[in-house]
């Protein structure tokens, strides 16, 4: 059994090909994580598969209906029984997602993510949600991108997903330093003839000087 299972509720299941690439693909193949995508239209109550409607009281845009989300959640909870579960709604009004939240959520056995869309979801959906999360104070077309960000960030804390566990790195440094990195060629020439060179110190082989240079140019990222 996987160490953690992600269930994502969405109107656009084809958006999630990213989750089958690179590190996340390998983690799924190894059985470390499991990801299931659920199409909310499959839980609509009418023959037209209606998942949204006009807001009461008037206003622009459409609102995701409560019924498809509720019945999808019920099916998922029936299929996978665990007490270590968190249900997340992606919402621009939610709490800003960060590394600390990712680390805490990685301790769960199941994460269910509801992808918000249109003008939002029926407010009653929040009765079934543990936490609303945002990845920033800006508007996106839907919650699919935030959902992928959340899955990726949480997965990196699961033992076996990374070769060098992120948690160990955090314990050592308690912060993340971003340093400039370079690779071949040593000199890149633009079409205007401008030469962009790799700093000589990085080519020197002098590890003490390289470390000194990196510390000088490092920028702290608060997690």
PDB file of C-alpha atoms in Angstrom:
ATOM      1  CA  UNK A   1       0.000   0.000   0.000  1.00  0.00           C
ATOM      2  CA  UNK A   2       1.203   3.500  -0.838  1.00  0.00           C
ATOM      3  CA  UNK A   3       2.432   5.715   2.006  1.00  0.00           C
ATOM      4  CA  UNK A   4       0.029   8.443   0.915  1.00  0.00           C
ATOM      5  CA  UNK A   5      -2.862   8.624  -1.509  1.00  0.00           C
ATOM      6  CA  UNK A   6      -3.998  11.745  -3.346  1.00  0.00           C
ATOM      7  CA  UNK A   7      -7.539  12.024  -4.712  1.00  0.00           C
ATOM      8  CA  UNK A   8      -8.219  15.044  -6.924  1.00  0.00           C
ATOM      9  CA  UNK A   9     -11.741  16.204  -7.826  1.00  0.00           C
ATOM     10  CA  UNK A  10     -11.793  18.208 -11.040  1.00  0.00           C
ATOM     11  CA  UNK A  11     -13.804  19.186 -14.098  1.00  0.00           C
ATOM     12  CA  UNK A  12     -10.693  18.835 -16.253  1.00  0.00           C
ATOM     13  CA  UNK A  13      -8.987  15.472 -15.608  1.00  0.00           C
ATOM     14  CA  UNK A  14      -6.798  15.800 -18.708  1.00  0.00           C
ATOM     15  CA  UNK A  15      -4.954  18.694 -17.048  1.00  0.00           C
ATOM     16  CA  UNK A  16      -2.931  16.429 -14.783  1.00  0.00           C
ATOM     17  CA  UNK A  17      -0.383  14.836 -17.123  1.00  0.00           C
ATOM     18  CA  UNK A  18       2.362  16.633 -15.155  1.00  0.00           C
ATOM     19  CA  UNK A  19       1.755  14.267 -12.249  1.00  0.00           C
ATOM     20  CA  UNK A  20       2.883  11.357 -14.446  1.00  0.00           C
ATOM     21  CA  UNK A  21       6.303  12.836 -15.134  1.00  0.00           C
ATOM     22  CA  UNK A  22       9.744  12.769 -13.515  1.00  0.00           C
ATOM     23  CA  UNK A  23       9.966  12.208  -9.745  1.00  0.00           C
ATOM     24  CA  UNK A  24       6.231  11.821  -9.214  1.00  0.00           C
ATOM     25  CA  UNK A  25       6.013   9.182 -11.936  1.00  0.00           C
ATOM     26  CA  UNK A  26       8.816   7.172 -10.325  1.00  0.00           C
ATOM     27  CA  UNK A  27       7.221   7.502  -6.892  1.00  0.00           C
ATOM     28  CA  UNK A  28       3.965   6.088  -8.255  1.00  0.00           C
ATOM     29  CA  UNK A  29       5.741   3.260 -10.066  1.00  0.00           C
ATOM     30  CA  UNK A  30       7.487   2.335  -6.797  1.00  0.00           C
ATOM     31  CA  UNK A  31       4.170   2.362  -4.961  1.00  0.00           C
ATOM     32  CA  UNK A  32       5.266   5.147  -2.611  1.00  0.00           C
ATOM     33  CA  UNK A  33       2.431   7.480  -3.561  1.00  0.00           C
ATOM     34  CA  UNK A  34      -0.885   6.915  -5.297  1.00  0.00           C
ATOM     35  CA  UNK A  35      -2.754   9.553  -7.308  1.00  0.00           C
ATOM     36  CA  UNK A  36      -6.350   9.214  -8.486  1.00  0.00           C
ATOM     37  CA  UNK A  37      -8.148  11.791 -10.610  1.00  0.00           C
ATOM     38  CA  UNK A  38     -11.942  12.025 -10.340  1.00  0.00           C
ATOM     39  CA  UNK A  39     -14.142  13.754 -12.915  1.00  0.00           C
ATOM     40  CA  UNK A  40     -16.832  15.707 -11.076  1.00  0.00           C
ATOM     41  CA  UNK A  41     -19.157  15.330 -14.059  1.00  0.00           C
ATOM     42  CA  UNK A  42     -19.421  11.631 -13.236  1.00  0.00           C
ATOM     43  CA  UNK A  43     -21.211  12.613 -10.026  1.00  0.00           C
ATOM     44  CA  UNK A  44     -23.699  15.063 -11.530  1.00  0.00           C
ATOM     45  CA  UNK A  45     -27.353  14.228 -10.906  1.00  0.00           C
ATOM     46  CA  UNK A  46     -28.871  15.017 -14.303  1.00  0.00           C
ATOM     47  CA  UNK A  47     -28.420  13.541 -17.779  1.00  0.00           C
ATOM     48  CA  UNK A  48     -26.608  16.682 -18.940  1.00  0.00           C
ATOM     49  CA  UNK A  49     -23.877  16.164 -16.302  1.00  0.00           C
ATOM     50  CA  UNK A  50     -24.432  19.659 -14.906  1.00  0.00           C
ATOM     51  CA  UNK A  51     -21.826  20.635 -12.318  1.00  0.00           C
ATOM     52  CA  UNK A  52     -22.372  24.400 -12.130  1.00  0.00           C
ATOM     53  CA  UNK A  53     -25.232  26.868 -11.955  1.00  0.00           C
ATOM     54  CA  UNK A  54     -25.993  30.570 -11.616  1.00  0.00           C
ATOM     55  CA  UNK A  55     -25.455  32.148  -8.178  1.00  0.00           C
ATOM     56  CA  UNK A  56     -28.467  32.934  -6.015  1.00  0.00           C
ATOM     57  CA  UNK A  57     -28.908  36.668  -5.654  1.00  0.00           C
ATOM     58  CA  UNK A  58     -27.388  37.311  -9.065  1.00  0.00           C
ATOM     59  CA  UNK A  59     -23.836  38.110 -10.030  1.00  0.00           C
ATOM     60  CA  UNK A  60     -21.292  37.243 -12.713  1.00  0.00           C
ATOM     61  CA  UNK A  61     -20.073  33.779 -13.590  1.00  0.00           C
ATOM     62  CA  UNK A  62     -21.097  30.304 -12.541  1.00  0.00           C
ATOM     63  CA  UNK A  63     -20.768  28.436  -9.246  1.00  0.00           C
ATOM     64  CA  UNK A  64     -19.773  24.794  -8.742  1.00  0.00           C
ATOM     65  CA  UNK A  65     -22.711  22.854  -7.331  1.00  0.00           C
ATOM     66  CA  UNK A  66     -22.543  21.145  -3.964  1.00  0.00           C
ATOM     67  CA  UNK A  67     -24.070  17.779  -4.993  1.00  0.00           C
ATOM     68  CA  UNK A  68     -21.359  16.436  -7.352  1.00  0.00           C
ATOM     69  CA  UNK A  69     -18.646  17.339  -4.854  1.00  0.00           C
ATOM     70  CA  UNK A  70     -20.512  15.790  -1.923  1.00  0.00           C
ATOM     71  CA  UNK A  71     -21.227  12.503  -3.706  1.00  0.00           C
ATOM     72  CA  UNK A  72     -17.665  12.293  -5.032  1.00  0.00           C
ATOM     73  CA  UNK A  73     -16.325  12.717  -1.496  1.00  0.00           C
ATOM     74  CA  UNK A  74     -18.679  10.032  -0.211  1.00  0.00           C
ATOM     75  CA  UNK A  75     -17.525   7.552  -2.857  1.00  0.00           C
ATOM     76  CA  UNK A  76     -13.843   8.261  -2.219  1.00  0.00           C
ATOM     77  CA  UNK A  77     -14.186   7.892   1.554  1.00  0.00           C
ATOM     78  CA  UNK A  78     -16.060   4.627   1.072  1.00  0.00           C
ATOM     79  CA  UNK A  79     -13.395   3.302  -1.312  1.00  0.00           C
ATOM     80  CA  UNK A  80     -10.432   4.246   0.880  1.00  0.00           C
ATOM     81  CA  UNK A  81     -11.033   4.070   4.612  1.00  0.00           C
ATOM     82  CA  UNK A  82      -8.631   5.925   6.888  1.00  0.00           C
ATOM     83  CA  UNK A  83      -8.784   8.282   9.857  1.00  0.00           C
ATOM     84  CA  UNK A  84      -5.629  10.083   8.715  1.00  0.00           C
ATOM     85  CA  UNK A  85      -7.235  12.153   5.981  1.00  0.00           C
ATOM     86  CA  UNK A  86      -7.396  15.820   5.065  1.00  0.00           C
ATOM     87  CA  UNK A  87      -9.830  17.339   2.563  1.00  0.00           C
ATOM     88  CA  UNK A  88      -8.546  20.473   0.835  1.00  0.00           C
ATOM     89  CA  UNK A  89     -10.334  23.070  -1.253  1.00  0.00           C
ATOM     90  CA  UNK A  90      -8.235  25.207  -3.582  1.00  0.00           C
ATOM     91  CA  UNK A  91      -9.479  28.742  -3.024  1.00  0.00           C
ATOM     92  CA  UNK A  92      -7.835  32.130  -3.581  1.00  0.00           C
ATOM     93  CA  UNK A  93      -9.346  33.187  -0.240  1.00  0.00           C
ATOM     94  CA  UNK A  94      -7.710  30.265   1.547  1.00  0.00           C
ATOM     95  CA  UNK A  95      -4.599  30.034   3.681  1.00  0.00           C
ATOM     96  CA  UNK A  96      -1.362  30.520   1.747  1.00  0.00           C
ATOM     97  CA  UNK A  97       0.243  27.129   1.125  1.00  0.00           C
ATOM     98  CA  UNK A  98       3.855  26.849   2.272  1.00  0.00           C
ATOM     99  CA  UNK A  99       6.551  24.342   3.178  1.00  0.00           C
ATOM    100  CA  UNK A 100       5.377  23.985   6.772  1.00  0.00           C
ATOM    101  CA  UNK A 101       1.862  23.058   5.644  1.00  0.00           C
ATOM    102  CA  UNK A 102       3.275  20.632   3.064  1.00  0.00           C
ATOM    103  CA  UNK A 103       5.336  18.928   5.754  1.00  0.00           C
ATOM    104  CA  UNK A 104       2.350  18.600   8.099  1.00  0.00           C
ATOM    105  CA  UNK A 105       0.087  17.251   5.354  1.00  0.00           C
ATOM    106  CA  UNK A 106       2.705  14.652   4.392  1.00  0.00           C
ATOM    107  CA  UNK A 107       1.915  12.874   7.686  1.00  0.00           C
ATOM    108  CA  UNK A 108      -1.588  12.027   6.462  1.00  0.00           C
ATOM    109  CA  UNK A 109      -2.521   8.787   4.711  1.00  0.00           C
ATOM    110  CA  UNK A 110      -4.904  10.458   2.278  1.00  0.00           C
ATOM    111  CA  UNK A 111      -5.215  13.937   0.801  1.00  0.00           C
ATOM    112  CA  UNK A 112      -8.382  14.829  -1.108  1.00  0.00           C
ATOM    113  CA  UNK A 113      -8.184  18.012  -3.171  1.00  0.00           C
ATOM    114  CA  UNK A 114     -11.245  19.755  -4.582  1.00  0.00           C
ATOM    115  CA  UNK A 115     -10.315  21.970  -7.524  1.00  0.00           C
ATOM    116  CA  UNK A 116     -12.265  25.199  -7.370  1.00  0.00           C
ATOM    117  CA  UNK A 117     -13.471  26.728 -10.630  1.00  0.00           C
ATOM    118  CA  UNK A 118     -15.565  29.462 -12.210  1.00  0.00           C
ATOM    119  CA  UNK A 119     -16.570  32.081  -9.607  1.00  0.00           C
ATOM    120  CA  UNK A 120     -16.036  29.556  -6.839  1.00  0.00           C
ATOM    121  CA  UNK A 121     -17.871  26.687  -5.192  1.00  0.00           C
ATOM    122  CA  UNK A 122     -21.153  26.628  -3.337  1.00  0.00           C
ATOM    123  CA  UNK A 123     -20.265  27.815   0.181  1.00  0.00           C
ATOM    124  CA  UNK A 124     -21.868  24.682   1.647  1.00  0.00           C
ATOM    125  CA  UNK A 125     -18.996  22.606   0.239  1.00  0.00           C
ATOM    126  CA  UNK A 126     -16.802  24.076   2.977  1.00  0.00           C
ATOM    127  CA  UNK A 127     -18.818  22.097   5.528  1.00  0.00           C
ATOM    128  CA  UNK A 128     -17.016  19.000   4.227  1.00  0.00           C
ATOM    129  CA  UNK A 129     -13.547  20.572   3.912  1.00  0.00           C
ATOM    130  CA  UNK A 130     -10.732  20.599   6.489  1.00  0.00           C
ATOM    131  CA  UNK A 131      -8.730  23.456   5.004  1.00  0.00           C
ATOM    132  CA  UNK A 132      -8.918  25.913   2.098  1.00  0.00           C
ATOM    133  CA  UNK A 133      -5.550  26.592   0.478  1.00  0.00           C
ATOM    134  CA  UNK A 134      -4.248  29.191  -1.954  1.00  0.00           C
ATOM    135  CA  UNK A 135      -0.865  29.220  -3.687  1.00  0.00           C
ATOM    136  CA  UNK A 136      -0.867  33.011  -3.948  1.00  0.00           C
ATOM    137  CA  UNK A 137      -2.962  36.138  -4.041  1.00  0.00           C
ATOM    138  CA  UNK A 138      -3.717  36.044  -7.746  1.00  0.00           C
ATOM    139  CA  UNK A 139      -6.519  34.611  -9.858  1.00  0.00           C
ATOM    140  CA  UNK A 140      -6.147  31.422 -11.905  1.00  0.00           C
ATOM    141  CA  UNK A 141      -8.641  29.865 -14.301  1.00  0.00           C
ATOM    142  CA  UNK A 142      -9.138  26.912 -11.986  1.00  0.00           C
ATOM    143  CA  UNK A 143      -7.762  24.932  -9.084  1.00  0.00           C
ATOM    144  CA  UNK A 144      -5.925  22.371 -11.199  1.00  0.00           C
ATOM    145  CA  UNK A 145      -2.554  24.142 -11.091  1.00  0.00           C
ATOM    146  CA  UNK A 146      -2.706  24.708  -7.311  1.00  0.00           C
ATOM    147  CA  UNK A 147      -3.669  21.048  -6.849  1.00  0.00           C
ATOM    148  CA  UNK A 148      -0.568  19.913  -8.733  1.00  0.00           C
ATOM    149  CA  UNK A 149       1.615  22.283  -6.715  1.00  0.00           C
ATOM    150  CA  UNK A 150       0.201  20.884  -3.480  1.00  0.00           C
ATOM    151  CA  UNK A 151       0.688  17.247  -4.542  1.00  0.00           C
ATOM    152  CA  UNK A 152       4.258  17.906  -5.681  1.00  0.00           C
ATOM    153  CA  UNK A 153       5.290  19.774  -2.523  1.00  0.00           C
ATOM    154  CA  UNK A 154       3.757  17.198  -0.171  1.00  0.00           C
ATOM    155  CA  UNK A 155       5.219  14.240  -2.079  1.00  0.00           C
ATOM    156  CA  UNK A 156       8.754  15.558  -1.659  1.00  0.00           C
ATOM    157  CA  UNK A 157       8.417  14.992   2.085  1.00  0.00           C
ATOM    158  CA  UNK A 158       7.483  11.322   1.699  1.00  0.00           C
ATOM    159  CA  UNK A 159      10.347   8.946   2.453  1.00  0.00           C
ATOM    160  CA  UNK A 160      11.670   7.337  -0.721  1.00  0.00           C
ATOM    161  CA  UNK A 161      10.410   9.968  -3.161  1.00  0.00           C
ATOM    162  CA  UNK A 162      13.693  11.908  -3.152  1.00  0.00           C
ATOM    163  CA  UNK A 163      17.182  10.444  -3.062  1.00  0.00           C
ATOM    164  CA  UNK A 164      18.164  13.060  -0.482  1.00  0.00           C
ATOM    165  CA  UNK A 165      15.217  13.528   1.879  1.00  0.00           C
ATOM    166  CA  UNK A 166      14.098  17.134   2.022  1.00  0.00           C
ATOM    167  CA  UNK A 167      13.348  16.837   5.723  1.00  0.00           C
ATOM    168  CA  UNK A 168      16.990  16.060   6.490  1.00  0.00           C
ATOM    169  CA  UNK A 169      18.131  19.068   4.498  1.00  0.00           C
ATOM    170  CA  UNK A 170      15.733  21.267   6.440  1.00  0.00           C
ATOM    171  CA  UNK A 171      16.973  19.928   9.773  1.00  0.00           C
ATOM    172  CA  UNK A 172      20.538  20.771   8.800  1.00  0.00           C
ATOM    173  CA  UNK A 173      19.947  24.253   7.475  1.00  0.00           C
ATOM    174  CA  UNK A 174      16.511  25.294   8.792  1.00  0.00           C
ATOM    175  CA  UNK A 175      16.365  27.455   5.693  1.00  0.00           C
ATOM    176  CA  UNK A 176      16.866  27.085   1.985  1.00  0.00           C
ATOM    177  CA  UNK A 177      19.594  29.009   0.197  1.00  0.00           C
ATOM    178  CA  UNK A 178      19.211  29.661  -3.502  1.00  0.00           C
ATOM    179  CA  UNK A 179      22.547  30.005  -5.291  1.00  0.00           C
ATOM    180  CA  UNK A 180      23.298  30.749  -8.952  1.00  0.00           C
ATOM    181  CA  UNK A 181      24.062  27.574 -10.929  1.00  0.00           C
ATOM    182  CA  UNK A 182      25.786  27.059 -14.285  1.00  0.00           C
ATOM    183  CA  UNK A 183      26.497  24.193 -16.689  1.00  0.00           C
ATOM    184  CA  UNK A 184      28.209  23.786 -20.086  1.00  0.00           C
ATOM    185  CA  UNK A 185      29.218  25.646 -22.188  1.00  0.00           C
ATOM    186  CA  UNK A 186      31.762  27.728 -20.278  1.00  0.00           C
ATOM    187  CA  UNK A 187      31.129  30.611 -22.676  1.00  0.00           C
ATOM    188  CA  UNK A 188      27.782  31.248 -24.363  1.00  0.00           C
ATOM    189  CA  UNK A 189      27.768  33.754 -27.225  1.00  0.00           C
ATOM    190  CA  UNK A 190      24.520  35.537 -28.071  1.00  0.00           C
ATOM    191  CA  UNK A 191      23.549  36.409 -31.638  1.00  0.00           C
ATOM    192  CA  UNK A 192      24.750  39.954 -30.885  1.00  0.00           C
ATOM    193  CA  UNK A 193      28.180  38.556 -30.051  1.00  0.00           C
ATOM    194  CA  UNK A 194      27.927  39.106 -26.302  1.00  0.00           C
ATOM    195  CA  UNK A 195      29.896  36.551 -24.286  1.00  0.00           C
ATOM    196  CA  UNK A 196      28.234  35.176 -21.171  1.00  0.00           C
ATOM    197  CA  UNK A 197      30.830  33.347 -19.091  1.00  0.00           C
ATOM    198  CA  UNK A 198      30.721  30.948 -16.170  1.00  0.00           C
ATOM    199  CA  UNK A 199      32.445  32.570 -13.146  1.00  0.00           C
ATOM    200  CA  UNK A 200      36.084  31.477 -13.070  1.00  0.00           C
ATOM    201  CA  UNK A 201      35.911  30.399  -9.451  1.00  0.00           C
ATOM    202  CA  UNK A 202      33.454  27.619 -10.367  1.00  0.00           C
ATOM    203  CA  UNK A 203      35.957  26.252 -12.872  1.00  0.00           C
ATOM    204  CA  UNK A 204      38.900  26.427 -10.472  1.00  0.00           C
ATOM    205  CA  UNK A 205      38.357  23.165  -8.625  1.00  0.00           C
ATOM    206  CA  UNK A 206      39.086  24.997  -5.359  1.00  0.00           C
ATOM    207  CA  UNK A 207      36.194  23.829  -3.192  1.00  0.00           C
ATOM    208  CA  UNK A 208      36.921  26.295  -0.411  1.00  0.00           C
ATOM    209  CA  UNK A 209      36.738  29.259  -2.784  1.00  0.00           C
ATOM    210  CA  UNK A 210      33.681  27.810  -4.523  1.00  0.00           C
ATOM    211  CA  UNK A 211      31.854  27.483  -1.195  1.00  0.00           C
ATOM    212  CA  UNK A 212      32.843  31.033  -0.256  1.00  0.00           C
ATOM    213  CA  UNK A 213      31.520  32.318  -3.607  1.00  0.00           C
ATOM    214  CA  UNK A 214      28.246  30.439  -3.176  1.00  0.00           C
ATOM    215  CA  UNK A 215      27.677  31.830   0.303  1.00  0.00           C
ATOM    216  CA  UNK A 216      28.355  35.334  -0.961  1.00  0.00           C
ATOM    217  CA  UNK A 217      25.805  35.007  -3.765  1.00  0.00           C
ATOM    218  CA  UNK A 218      23.212  32.958  -1.894  1.00  0.00           C
ATOM    219  CA  UNK A 219      19.729  34.310  -1.373  1.00  0.00           C
ATOM    220  CA  UNK A 220      17.723  33.047   1.544  1.00  0.00           C
ATOM    221  CA  UNK A 221      14.280  31.664   0.803  1.00  0.00           C
ATOM    222  CA  UNK A 222      12.003  31.572   3.824  1.00  0.00           C
ATOM    223  CA  UNK A 223       9.986  28.360   3.863  1.00  0.00           C
TER     224      UNK A 223
END
